[in-house]
Amino acid sequence: MQSNQIRSVVILGGGTAGWMSAAVLARFLGKLDIDIRLVESEQIGTVGVGEGTVPIIREFNGVLGIDEREFIRRTQGSFKLGIAFRDWGHKGNRFFHPFGDFGEYIEGISPHHHWMKLRKLGNTTPIDDYCFSQVAAKKGRFAPPPREMQPGLPSYSYAYHFDAALYAQFLREYAEQRGVKRSEGKVADIEQRGEDGFIRALKLEDGTRLEADLFIDCSGFRSLLLGRSMKTDFIDWSHWLPCDRAVTAPCAKAEEFSPYTTATALEAGWQWRIPLQHRTGNGHVYCSRFISDEDAEQALRDNLDGELLAEPNLLRFSTGHREVFWKNNCIAIGLSAGFMEPLESTSIQLIQTGLARLIEMFPDRNFDPIITAEYNRVGRLEFERIRDFLILHYCAGQRDDGELWHYCRNMPLPDSLQHKIDVFKSSGRVALGAEESYREPSWRAMFLGLGIYPQRYDPMVDKIPQEALRKKMAKRVENNYRIAETLPSHQDFINRHLLATHQKIATEK
Ligand code: FAD
């Protein structure tokens, strides 16, 4: 051990962020003889939502060595090929944000340019039909793509839906088996060093004192260490993303067990539908300036497709982030670092990328401010890029049935987003910046889905003779439908998956 090595870490909070942090630290620091302790309060509880994810969650489980079948079984999980957007842009509009593209590039040119050319020539095939994920999703089919890419097979990715509380429990077992210790109790006081503000110890209500070199703040919206104790300002983005509340409720599992999330725009917000094995998760995210809590709850109830299983739960939030995520010897992960509404299920992703950066830049007891500044620089960019992607969902709408949509249509946009919109309108290109979580296929899907079309297609498309292009593109759609038919239904796939796990466990015994 180097003399300055971190010897102890305390994680405050046992929600998804806390136990994800504990699992990652146990996995990567396990052999370094570092004492890792998590403190949480059952009395305070967790936020208890967070059911949708994006594909990089698979990398997270992968580095921890978690078996997918075991994970799906333990978390009542299901599979997610993307998000079906309903009534965004205008009422009756339907489009899909897939974890995949609209097919392979042709002659080095993105398929949406070829689609635009055919569209100009009168072809009415919707762009979504060129995307395999969308076709499979529409048909309710799912199987993971083969590990090795095979010629002729469309490429796509997938993520999960799961019960966040069960996931935290699952990770708790993982972390505790690898040496993480847990303390139950409420933090009543935080001791800081007078000379530089570093945290020295957390004091629990029962008098226990927890000292550490490094503190990870996973205390949720309270942001007890980084926000309250270290007085780190909150950068508020409510003027761009004005939704500030959610009313959530589970309902009985419906017949439609879709391998995707549904996000339906409503008058003052939108509603999610997330199918899990044992229930369907629902939430109405809304802007409290434009609808009362009572009306928001009623809207949620009116849009359920199964019997309500619990009374609706109201959550309040602000969109934005702490000015820095890492200060002195304290790093905030999860809601304590910031929050953007769950339209694209990005919070667990931000937990994951925050942890990946922490491991990459793991400090010693000198806490070099250069490393801290770099961690914060990348984190800020990442937040801003996702923010822009979310704003796009709102600002491009033509809906005229609610003040929210009127407000969003007329609000000044961040320059970075305005630039992306202008470039796409002018040329069909996506002007990606650094630290983008969402790559070209996602931006293209949202632009086109919301009705933002480029003025022209890429002139290079004209290299391909019209008839040959028509045939090639028609073949793609045909292939997508044909291959999708060969996949099992989402439910069948899960049944087989679980069966496989039970058999494996039985054989091992
Ligand atoms: P919490 O779950 O709030 O945990 C905080 C922990 O800190 C708890 O264990 C609590 O006991 C502890 N604590 C606090 N104060 C003290 C104290 N004084 N003493 C001791 N312990 C203390 N994310 C996604 O990725 N996908 C989604 O689909 C999604 N949907 C969401 C929908 C809504 C409406 C909201 C609000 C969030 C959603 N999120 C989603 C975000 C997701 O829920 C969170 O990112 C995730 O659950 C992590 O929360 P957390 O662990 O940071 O905080």
Coordinates of C-alpha atoms and ligand atoms in Angstrom, one line a residue:
M1 CA 0.0 0.0 0.0
Q2 CA 1.3 3.5 -0.9
S3 CA 1.5 5.7 2.2
N4 CA -1.1 8.1 1.0
Q5 CA -3.6 5.6 -0.1
I6 CA -7.3 6.1 0.9
R7 CA -7.8 3.7 3.8
S8 CA -11.5 4.1 4.4
V9 CA -14.7 5.1 2.5
V10 CA -18.1 5.9 4.0
I11 CA -21.1 5.9 1.7
L12 CA -24.1 7.9 3.0
G13 CA -27.3 6.4 1.6
G14 CA -28.7 3.0 0.6
G15 CA -30.8 3.8 -2.4
T16 CA -29.9 2.7 -5.9
A17 CA -27.0 5.2 -5.9
G18 CA -25.6 4.0 -2.5
W19 CA -25.7 0.3 -3.3
M20 CA -24.4 0.7 -6.8
S21 CA -21.5 2.7 -5.3
A22 CA -20.9 0.0 -2.7
A23 CA -20.9 -2.7 -5.3
V24 CA -18.5 -0.9 -7.6
L25 CA -16.1 0.0 -4.8
A26 CA -16.2 -3.6 -3.4
R27 CA -15.4 -4.9 -6.9
F28 CA -12.6 -2.5 -7.7
L29 CA -11.1 -1.7 -4.3
G30 CA -11.7 -5.1 -2.7
K31 CA -8.1 -6.2 -2.9
L32 CA -6.6 -2.9 -1.7
D33 CA -7.5 -3.4 1.9
I34 CA -9.8 -0.4 2.0
D35 CA -12.5 -0.3 4.6
I36 CA -15.9 0.4 2.9
R37 CA -19.0 1.2 5.0
L38 CA -22.5 2.2 4.0
V39 CA -24.9 4.0 6.3
E40 CA -28.6 4.3 5.6
S41 CA -31.7 5.0 7.5
E42 CA -34.8 2.8 7.0
Q43 CA -36.8 5.4 8.8
I44 CA -36.0 7.9 6.0
G45 CA -36.3 5.3 3.2
T46 CA -35.4 5.7 -0.5
V47 CA -37.0 7.6 -3.3
G48 CA -38.3 4.2 -4.5
V49 CA -38.6 4.9 -8.3
G50 CA -36.3 4.4 -11.2
E51 CA -37.4 1.5 -13.3
G52 CA -36.2 2.4 -16.8
T53 CA -32.6 2.2 -18.0
V54 CA -30.4 2.7 -21.0
P55 CA -28.1 0.0 -22.6
I56 CA -24.9 0.9 -20.6
I57 CA -26.5 -0.7 -17.5
R58 CA -25.5 -4.0 -19.1
E59 CA -21.8 -2.9 -18.9
F60 CA -22.3 -2.1 -15.3
N61 CA -23.7 -5.5 -14.5
G62 CA -21.1 -7.0 -16.8
V63 CA -18.1 -5.6 -14.9
L64 CA -19.6 -6.8 -11.6
G65 CA -19.9 -10.2 -13.1
I66 CA -23.7 -10.4 -12.6
D67 CA -25.5 -13.1 -14.6
E68 CA -28.3 -11.5 -16.7
R69 CA -30.8 -14.3 -16.0
E70 CA -30.2 -14.1 -12.3
F71 CA -30.5 -10.3 -12.5
I72 CA -33.8 -10.4 -14.4
R73 CA -35.2 -13.0 -12.1
R74 CA -34.3 -11.2 -8.9
T75 CA -35.4 -7.7 -10.0
Q76 CA -38.7 -8.8 -11.7
G77 CA -37.0 -7.3 -14.7
S78 CA -38.0 -7.0 -18.4
F79 CA -36.3 -5.9 -21.6
K80 CA -36.3 -2.6 -23.2
L81 CA -35.7 -1.9 -26.9
G82 CA -36.4 1.8 -26.7
I83 CA -39.2 4.2 -25.9
A84 CA -42.5 4.6 -27.8
F85 CA -43.4 8.2 -27.8
R86 CA -47.1 9.0 -28.1
D87 CA -48.7 12.4 -28.8
W88 CA -45.3 14.2 -28.6
G89 CA -45.0 17.0 -31.2
H90 CA -48.7 16.8 -31.9
K91 CA -51.7 14.7 -30.8
G92 CA -51.8 11.4 -32.6
N93 CA -48.1 11.4 -33.4
R94 CA -46.3 8.1 -32.8
F95 CA -42.6 7.4 -33.0
F96 CA -40.0 5.3 -31.4
H97 CA -36.6 6.2 -29.9
P98 CA -34.8 2.9 -30.4
F99 CA -31.5 1.6 -29.0
G100 CA -30.4 1.2 -32.6
D101 CA -30.3 3.0 -35.9
F102 CA -32.5 3.0 -39.0
G103 CA -30.3 0.3 -40.6
E104 CA -26.7 0.3 -41.8
Y105 CA -25.1 3.1 -43.7
I106 CA -25.3 2.8 -47.5
E107 CA -22.2 4.0 -49.4
G108 CA -21.0 5.6 -46.1
I109 CA -24.2 7.7 -45.8
S110 CA -26.7 7.4 -43.0
P111 CA -29.9 5.7 -43.9
H112 CA -32.1 8.7 -43.0
H113 CA -30.7 10.6 -46.0
H114 CA -31.7 7.7 -48.3
W115 CA -35.1 7.6 -46.7
M116 CA -35.5 11.4 -47.2
K117 CA -34.8 11.0 -50.9
L118 CA -37.4 8.2 -51.3
R119 CA -39.8 10.4 -49.3
K120 CA -39.3 13.2 -51.8
L121 CA -40.1 10.8 -54.6
G122 CA -43.4 9.9 -52.9
N123 CA -42.5 6.8 -50.9
T124 CA -44.6 6.8 -47.7
T125 CA -42.8 4.1 -45.7
P126 CA -42.4 5.5 -42.2
I127 CA -38.7 5.8 -41.1
D128 CA -39.4 3.7 -38.1
D129 CA -39.9 0.7 -40.3
Y130 CA -36.2 0.8 -41.2
C131 CA -35.3 0.3 -37.6
F132 CA -35.2 -3.3 -36.5
S133 CA -35.7 -2.5 -32.8
Q134 CA -38.9 -0.6 -33.6
V135 CA -40.3 -3.4 -35.7
A136 CA -39.5 -6.0 -33.1
A137 CA -41.0 -3.7 -30.4
K138 CA -44.2 -3.1 -32.3
K139 CA -44.7 -6.8 -32.6
G140 CA -43.9 -7.4 -28.9
R141 CA -40.9 -9.6 -29.8
F142 CA -37.6 -9.8 -28.0
A143 CA -34.3 -11.7 -28.0
P144 CA -30.9 -10.2 -27.5
P145 CA -28.8 -9.7 -30.6
P146 CA -26.2 -12.4 -31.2
R147 CA -22.8 -11.8 -29.5
E148 CA -21.0 -11.7 -32.9
M149 CA -22.5 -9.5 -35.6
Q150 CA -23.8 -11.6 -38.5
P151 CA -24.1 -10.3 -42.1
G152 CA -27.7 -9.6 -42.9
L153 CA -28.8 -9.4 -39.3
P154 CA -29.8 -5.9 -38.1
S155 CA -27.7 -4.5 -35.3
Y156 CA -29.5 -3.2 -32.2
S157 CA -29.1 -2.9 -28.4
Y158 CA -31.3 -3.2 -25.4
A159 CA -31.6 -2.2 -21.8
Y160 CA -33.8 -3.3 -18.9
H161 CA -36.8 -2.3 -16.8
F162 CA -36.6 -3.4 -13.2
D163 CA -37.9 -2.9 -9.7
A164 CA -35.3 -0.4 -8.3
A165 CA -35.8 -1.5 -4.7
L166 CA -35.1 -5.1 -5.7
Y167 CA -32.1 -4.0 -7.6
A168 CA -30.7 -2.1 -4.6
Q169 CA -31.3 -5.2 -2.5
F170 CA -29.6 -7.4 -5.0
L171 CA -26.5 -5.1 -5.0
R172 CA -26.5 -5.0 -1.3
E173 CA -26.1 -8.7 -1.1
Y174 CA -23.3 -8.5 -3.7
A175 CA -21.5 -5.7 -1.8
E176 CA -21.9 -7.3 1.6
Q177 CA -20.6 -10.6 0.3
R178 CA -17.5 -8.7 -0.8
G179 CA -16.8 -7.0 2.5
V180 CA -18.9 -3.8 2.6
K181 CA -20.2 -3.1 6.1
R182 CA -23.5 -1.6 6.7
S183 CA -24.7 0.7 9.5
E184 CA -28.3 1.4 10.2
G185 CA -29.0 4.9 11.5
K186 CA -29.8 8.5 10.8
V187 CA -26.9 10.9 10.4
A188 CA -27.5 13.8 12.8
D189 CA -24.3 15.7 12.5
I190 CA -21.4 16.1 10.1
E191 CA -17.9 17.0 11.5
Q192 CA -15.8 19.1 9.2
R193 CA -12.2 20.1 9.6
G194 CA -12.0 23.8 10.5
E195 CA -8.9 24.6 8.3
D196 CA -10.2 23.3 4.9
G197 CA -13.8 22.1 5.2
F198 CA -12.9 18.4 4.6
I199 CA -15.4 16.0 6.2
R200 CA -13.9 14.2 9.2
A201 CA -16.8 12.1 10.4
L202 CA -20.5 11.5 10.3
K203 CA -22.3 11.2 13.6
L204 CA -25.4 9.1 13.9
E205 CA -28.3 9.8 16.2
D206 CA -27.3 7.0 18.5
G207 CA -23.9 8.6 19.0
T208 CA -21.9 6.3 16.6
R209 CA -19.1 8.2 14.9
L210 CA -18.0 7.2 11.4
E211 CA -14.7 8.5 10.3
A212 CA -13.3 8.1 6.8
D213 CA -10.8 9.5 4.3
L214 CA -13.4 9.6 1.5
F215 CA -17.2 10.3 1.7
I216 CA -19.6 9.4 -1.0
D217 CA -22.9 11.4 -0.7
C218 CA -25.8 9.2 -1.9
S219 CA -28.3 10.8 0.4
G220 CA -30.7 11.6 -2.4
F221 CA -32.5 14.9 -3.0
R222 CA -31.4 16.0 0.5
S223 CA -27.7 16.1 -0.7
L224 CA -26.7 16.1 3.0
L225 CA -23.0 16.2 2.5
L226 CA -22.2 18.0 -0.7
G227 CA -25.3 20.3 -0.7
R228 CA -26.2 21.1 2.9
S229 CA -22.9 20.6 4.7
M230 CA -20.5 21.8 2.1
K231 CA -22.9 24.4 0.8
T232 CA -22.5 23.6 -2.9
D233 CA -25.0 25.7 -5.0
F234 CA -27.6 24.0 -7.1
I235 CA -27.7 25.1 -10.8
D236 CA -31.4 25.2 -11.5
W237 CA -32.6 24.3 -15.0
S238 CA -36.4 24.6 -14.3
H239 CA -36.7 27.4 -16.9
W240 CA -35.7 24.8 -19.6
L241 CA -37.2 21.7 -18.1
P242 CA -40.2 23.0 -16.1
C243 CA -41.7 19.7 -14.9
D244 CA -41.2 19.6 -11.2
R245 CA -43.4 16.8 -9.8
A246 CA -44.4 13.3 -10.4
V247 CA -47.3 11.2 -9.2
T248 CA -46.5 7.5 -9.4
A249 CA -48.5 4.3 -9.0
P250 CA -48.1 0.6 -9.9
C251 CA -51.0 -1.2 -11.5
A252 CA -51.7 -4.8 -12.3
K253 CA -49.8 -6.3 -15.2
A254 CA -51.6 -5.8 -18.4
E255 CA -51.9 -8.2 -21.3
E256 CA -49.6 -6.1 -23.4
F257 CA -46.2 -6.9 -22.0
S258 CA -44.2 -4.6 -24.2
P259 CA -40.4 -4.8 -24.6
Y260 CA -40.3 -1.0 -24.4
T261 CA -41.2 2.0 -22.2
T262 CA -44.2 4.1 -23.3
A263 CA -44.1 7.9 -22.8
T264 CA -47.4 9.6 -23.6
A265 CA -47.5 13.4 -23.7
L266 CA -50.4 14.9 -21.7
E267 CA -51.6 18.5 -21.3
A268 CA -49.1 19.6 -18.6
G269 CA -46.5 16.8 -18.8
W270 CA -46.3 13.2 -19.8
Q271 CA -46.9 9.7 -18.4
W272 CA -44.7 6.7 -18.4
R273 CA -45.7 3.1 -18.6
I274 CA -43.1 0.5 -17.7
P275 CA -44.0 -3.2 -17.8
L276 CA -42.3 -5.4 -15.2
Q277 CA -42.9 -9.1 -14.6
H278 CA -45.1 -8.6 -11.5
R279 CA -46.7 -5.2 -12.2
T280 CA -46.7 -2.2 -14.5
G281 CA -45.0 1.0 -13.3
N282 CA -46.7 4.3 -14.1
G283 CA -45.9 7.9 -13.4
H284 CA -47.3 11.2 -14.5
V285 CA -44.5 13.8 -14.6
Y286 CA -45.9 17.3 -14.7
C287 CA -45.3 21.0 -14.2
S288 CA -47.1 22.2 -11.0
R289 CA -47.5 25.7 -12.5
F290 CA -49.9 24.3 -15.1
I291 CA -51.9 21.6 -13.3
S292 CA -52.9 20.9 -9.7
D293 CA -51.8 17.8 -7.9
E294 CA -55.4 16.5 -7.8
D295 CA -55.8 16.9 -11.5
A296 CA -52.4 15.3 -12.2
E297 CA -53.4 12.3 -10.1
Q298 CA -56.7 12.0 -11.9
A299 CA -54.9 12.1 -15.2
L300 CA -52.7 9.3 -14.0
R301 CA -55.6 7.2 -12.9
D302 CA -57.4 7.8 -16.2
N303 CA -54.5 6.4 -18.2
L304 CA -53.8 3.2 -16.4
D305 CA -54.3 -0.1 -18.2
G306 CA -54.7 -2.3 -15.1
E307 CA -56.1 -2.2 -11.6
L308 CA -54.3 0.2 -9.2
L309 CA -52.1 -1.8 -6.8
A310 CA -51.2 1.0 -4.3
E311 CA -52.2 4.6 -3.6
P312 CA -50.4 7.1 -5.8
N313 CA -47.2 8.7 -4.4
L314 CA -46.3 12.3 -5.0
L315 CA -42.7 13.3 -5.6
R316 CA -41.3 16.8 -5.9
F317 CA -38.1 17.7 -7.6
S318 CA -36.1 20.4 -9.4
T319 CA -34.2 19.8 -12.5
G320 CA -30.5 20.8 -12.4
H321 CA -27.3 19.8 -10.7
R322 CA -24.8 20.8 -8.0
E323 CA -22.3 23.3 -9.2
V324 CA -19.6 20.7 -8.6
F325 CA -20.0 17.0 -7.9
W326 CA -16.8 16.5 -6.1
K327 CA -15.5 18.9 -3.4
N328 CA -12.6 18.2 -1.1
N329 CA -13.1 14.6 0.1
C330 CA -16.8 14.3 -0.8
I331 CA -18.3 13.1 -4.1
A332 CA -22.0 13.1 -4.7
I333 CA -23.5 10.2 -6.7
G334 CA -27.1 9.9 -7.6
L335 CA -29.9 12.4 -6.8
S336 CA -27.6 14.3 -4.4
A337 CA -25.5 15.3 -7.4
G338 CA -28.4 16.4 -9.6
F339 CA -31.6 15.2 -11.3
M340 CA -33.1 15.5 -14.7
E341 CA -36.7 14.3 -15.1
P342 CA -36.9 10.6 -16.1
L343 CA -38.0 11.1 -19.8
E344 CA -35.1 9.1 -21.1
S345 CA -34.3 7.2 -17.9
T346 CA -30.9 8.8 -17.5
S347 CA -30.4 9.0 -13.7
I348 CA -29.1 5.5 -13.2
Q349 CA -26.9 6.0 -16.2
L350 CA -25.4 9.1 -14.5
I351 CA -24.8 7.1 -11.3
Q352 CA -22.9 4.6 -13.4
T353 CA -20.8 7.1 -15.3
G354 CA -20.1 9.0 -12.1
L355 CA -18.8 5.8 -10.6
A356 CA -16.8 4.9 -13.7
R357 CA -15.0 8.3 -13.5
L358 CA -14.4 7.9 -9.8
I359 CA -12.7 4.6 -10.3
E360 CA -10.7 6.0 -13.2
M361 CA -9.6 9.1 -11.2
F362 CA -9.5 7.4 -7.8
P363 CA -7.8 9.9 -5.4
D364 CA -5.2 9.5 -2.7
R365 CA -5.4 11.4 0.5
N366 CA -3.8 14.5 -1.1
F367 CA -7.1 14.9 -3.1
D368 CA -5.3 16.7 -6.0
P369 CA -7.5 19.5 -7.0
I370 CA -6.6 19.0 -10.7
I371 CA -8.3 15.6 -10.6
T372 CA -11.3 17.0 -8.8
A373 CA -11.6 19.7 -11.4
E374 CA -11.4 17.3 -14.3
Y375 CA -14.0 15.0 -12.7
N376 CA -16.3 18.0 -12.4
R377 CA -15.6 19.3 -15.9
V378 CA -16.6 16.0 -17.5
G379 CA -19.6 15.6 -15.3
R380 CA -20.9 19.0 -16.0
L381 CA -20.6 18.5 -19.8
E382 CA -22.4 15.1 -19.5
F383 CA -25.3 16.7 -17.6
E384 CA -25.6 19.6 -20.1
R385 CA -25.7 17.2 -23.1
I386 CA -28.5 15.1 -21.6
R387 CA -30.3 18.3 -20.7
D388 CA -30.3 19.5 -24.3
F389 CA -31.6 16.1 -25.5
L390 CA -34.5 16.3 -23.0
I391 CA -35.3 19.9 -23.9
L392 CA -35.6 18.9 -27.5
H393 CA -38.5 16.6 -26.6
Y394 CA -40.5 19.7 -25.3
C395 CA -39.4 22.6 -27.5
A396 CA -40.2 21.1 -30.8
G397 CA -43.9 20.4 -30.1
Q398 CA -46.8 21.9 -32.0
R399 CA -49.4 20.9 -29.3
D400 CA -51.7 23.7 -28.5
D401 CA -53.7 22.0 -25.7
G402 CA -51.8 23.2 -22.7
E403 CA -49.8 26.1 -21.3
L404 CA -46.7 23.8 -20.8
W405 CA -46.4 23.3 -24.6
H406 CA -46.9 26.9 -25.3
Y407 CA -44.2 27.9 -22.8
C408 CA -41.8 25.3 -24.1
R409 CA -42.3 26.3 -27.8
N410 CA -41.4 29.9 -27.0
M411 CA -38.6 29.6 -24.4
P412 CA -35.1 30.6 -25.5
L413 CA -33.0 27.5 -25.9
P414 CA -29.4 26.8 -24.8
D415 CA -27.1 27.8 -27.6
S416 CA -25.7 24.3 -27.7
L417 CA -29.1 22.9 -28.5
Q418 CA -30.1 25.6 -30.9
H419 CA -26.9 24.9 -32.9
K420 CA -27.8 21.2 -33.1
I421 CA -31.3 22.0 -34.4
D422 CA -30.0 24.5 -36.9
V423 CA -27.3 22.1 -38.3
F424 CA -29.8 19.3 -38.6
K425 CA -32.4 21.4 -40.3
S426 CA -29.8 22.7 -42.7
S427 CA -28.0 19.4 -43.6
G428 CA -29.4 16.4 -41.7
R429 CA -26.2 16.2 -39.8
V430 CA -26.0 15.8 -36.0
A431 CA -23.4 18.2 -34.5
L432 CA -22.2 16.1 -31.7
G433 CA -20.1 17.6 -28.9
A434 CA -17.8 16.1 -26.3
E435 CA -19.3 13.8 -23.6
E436 CA -22.5 13.1 -25.5
S437 CA -24.5 10.2 -24.0
Y438 CA -26.8 10.3 -26.9
R439 CA -25.2 9.6 -30.3
E440 CA -26.4 10.4 -33.8
P441 CA -29.1 7.6 -34.1
S442 CA -30.9 8.9 -31.0
W443 CA -30.8 12.6 -32.1
R444 CA -32.0 11.6 -35.6
A445 CA -34.8 9.5 -34.1
M446 CA -36.0 12.4 -32.0
F447 CA -35.6 15.1 -34.7
L448 CA -37.5 13.1 -37.3
G449 CA -40.0 11.8 -34.8
L450 CA -40.8 15.3 -33.7
G451 CA -41.1 16.5 -37.3
I452 CA -37.9 18.4 -37.6
Y453 CA -36.8 17.6 -41.1
P454 CA -33.6 18.7 -42.9
Q455 CA -34.1 21.0 -45.9
R456 CA -32.2 18.6 -48.1
Y457 CA -30.8 15.1 -48.2
D458 CA -27.1 14.5 -48.6
P459 CA -26.2 15.0 -52.3
M460 CA -24.0 11.9 -52.2
V461 CA -27.2 9.9 -52.1
D462 CA -27.7 10.6 -55.8
K463 CA -24.7 8.4 -56.6
I464 CA -27.1 5.4 -56.1
P465 CA -29.5 4.8 -59.0
Q466 CA -33.1 5.4 -57.9
E467 CA -34.4 2.0 -58.7
A468 CA -31.6 0.2 -57.0
L469 CA -32.1 2.4 -53.9
R470 CA -35.8 1.8 -53.8
K471 CA -35.2 -2.0 -54.0
K472 CA -32.5 -2.0 -51.3
M473 CA -34.6 0.1 -48.9
A474 CA -37.7 -2.0 -49.5
K475 CA -35.6 -5.2 -48.8
R476 CA -34.5 -3.7 -45.5
V477 CA -38.1 -3.2 -44.3
E478 CA -39.0 -6.7 -45.5
N479 CA -36.0 -8.2 -43.6
N480 CA -36.9 -6.4 -40.4
Y481 CA -40.4 -7.8 -40.4
R482 CA -39.3 -11.2 -41.4
I483 CA -36.6 -11.5 -38.8
A484 CA -38.8 -9.9 -36.1
E485 CA -41.3 -12.7 -36.7
T486 CA -38.6 -15.3 -35.9
L487 CA -38.1 -13.9 -32.4
P488 CA -40.1 -15.1 -29.4
S489 CA -42.6 -12.8 -27.7
H490 CA -41.2 -10.8 -24.9
Q491 CA -43.1 -12.9 -22.4
D492 CA -41.9 -16.2 -23.9
F493 CA -38.3 -15.0 -23.9
I494 CA -38.6 -14.2 -20.2
N495 CA -40.2 -17.5 -19.4
R496 CA -37.4 -19.3 -21.1
H497 CA -34.8 -17.1 -19.4
L498 CA -36.2 -17.8 -16.0
L499 CA -36.6 -21.5 -16.7
A500 CA -32.9 -21.6 -17.7
T501 CA -31.9 -20.0 -14.4
H502 CA -34.0 -22.4 -12.3
Q503 CA -32.6 -25.4 -14.2
K504 CA -29.0 -24.1 -13.8
I505 CA -29.5 -23.6 -10.1
A506 CA -31.1 -27.0 -9.7
T507 CA -28.2 -28.7 -11.6
E508 CA -25.6 -26.8 -9.5
K509 CA -27.2 -28.2 -6.3
Ligands
FAD1 P1 -32.6 7.8 -2.6 O1 -33.2 6.6 -3.2 O2 -33.4 8.9 -2.2 O3 -31.7 7.3 -1.4 C1 -31.2 8.1 -0.4 C2 -30.6 7.3 0.7 O4 -30.0 8.2 1.6 C3 -31.7 6.5 1.5 O5 -31.1 5.3 1.8 C4 -31.8 7.3 2.7 O6 -32.2 6.5 3.8 C5 -30.5 7.9 2.9 N1 -30.4 9.1 3.8 C6 -30.8 10.3 3.5 N2 -30.6 11.1 4.6 C7 -30.1 10.3 5.5 C8 -29.6 10.6 6.9 N3 -29.7 11.8 7.5 N4 -29.1 9.5 7.6 C9 -29.0 8.3 7.0 N5 -29.4 8.0 5.8 C10 -29.9 9.0 5.0 N6 -33.8 6.9 -12.8 C11 -33.6 6.1 -13.9 O7 -32.5 5.8 -14.2 N7 -34.7 5.6 -14.5 C12 -36.0 6.0 -14.3 O8 -36.9 5.5 -14.9 C13 -36.2 6.9 -13.2 N8 -37.4 7.3 -12.9 C14 -37.6 8.3 -11.9 C15 -38.8 8.8 -11.7 C16 -39.0 9.8 -10.8 C17 -40.3 10.5 -10.6 C18 -37.9 10.2 -10.0 C19 -38.0 11.3 -8.9 C20 -36.6 9.7 -10.2 C21 -36.5 8.7 -11.2 N9 -35.2 8.2 -11.4 C22 -35.1 7.3 -12.5 C23 -34.1 8.5 -10.6 C24 -33.8 7.4 -9.6 O9 -34.9 7.1 -8.9 C25 -32.6 7.7 -8.7 O10 -31.6 8.2 -9.5 C26 -32.2 6.5 -8.0 O11 -33.2 5.9 -7.3 C27 -31.1 6.9 -7.0 O12 -31.6 7.5 -5.9 P2 -30.6 7.8 -4.8 O13 -30.0 6.6 -4.3 O14 -29.7 8.9 -5.2 O15 -31.5 8.5 -3.6

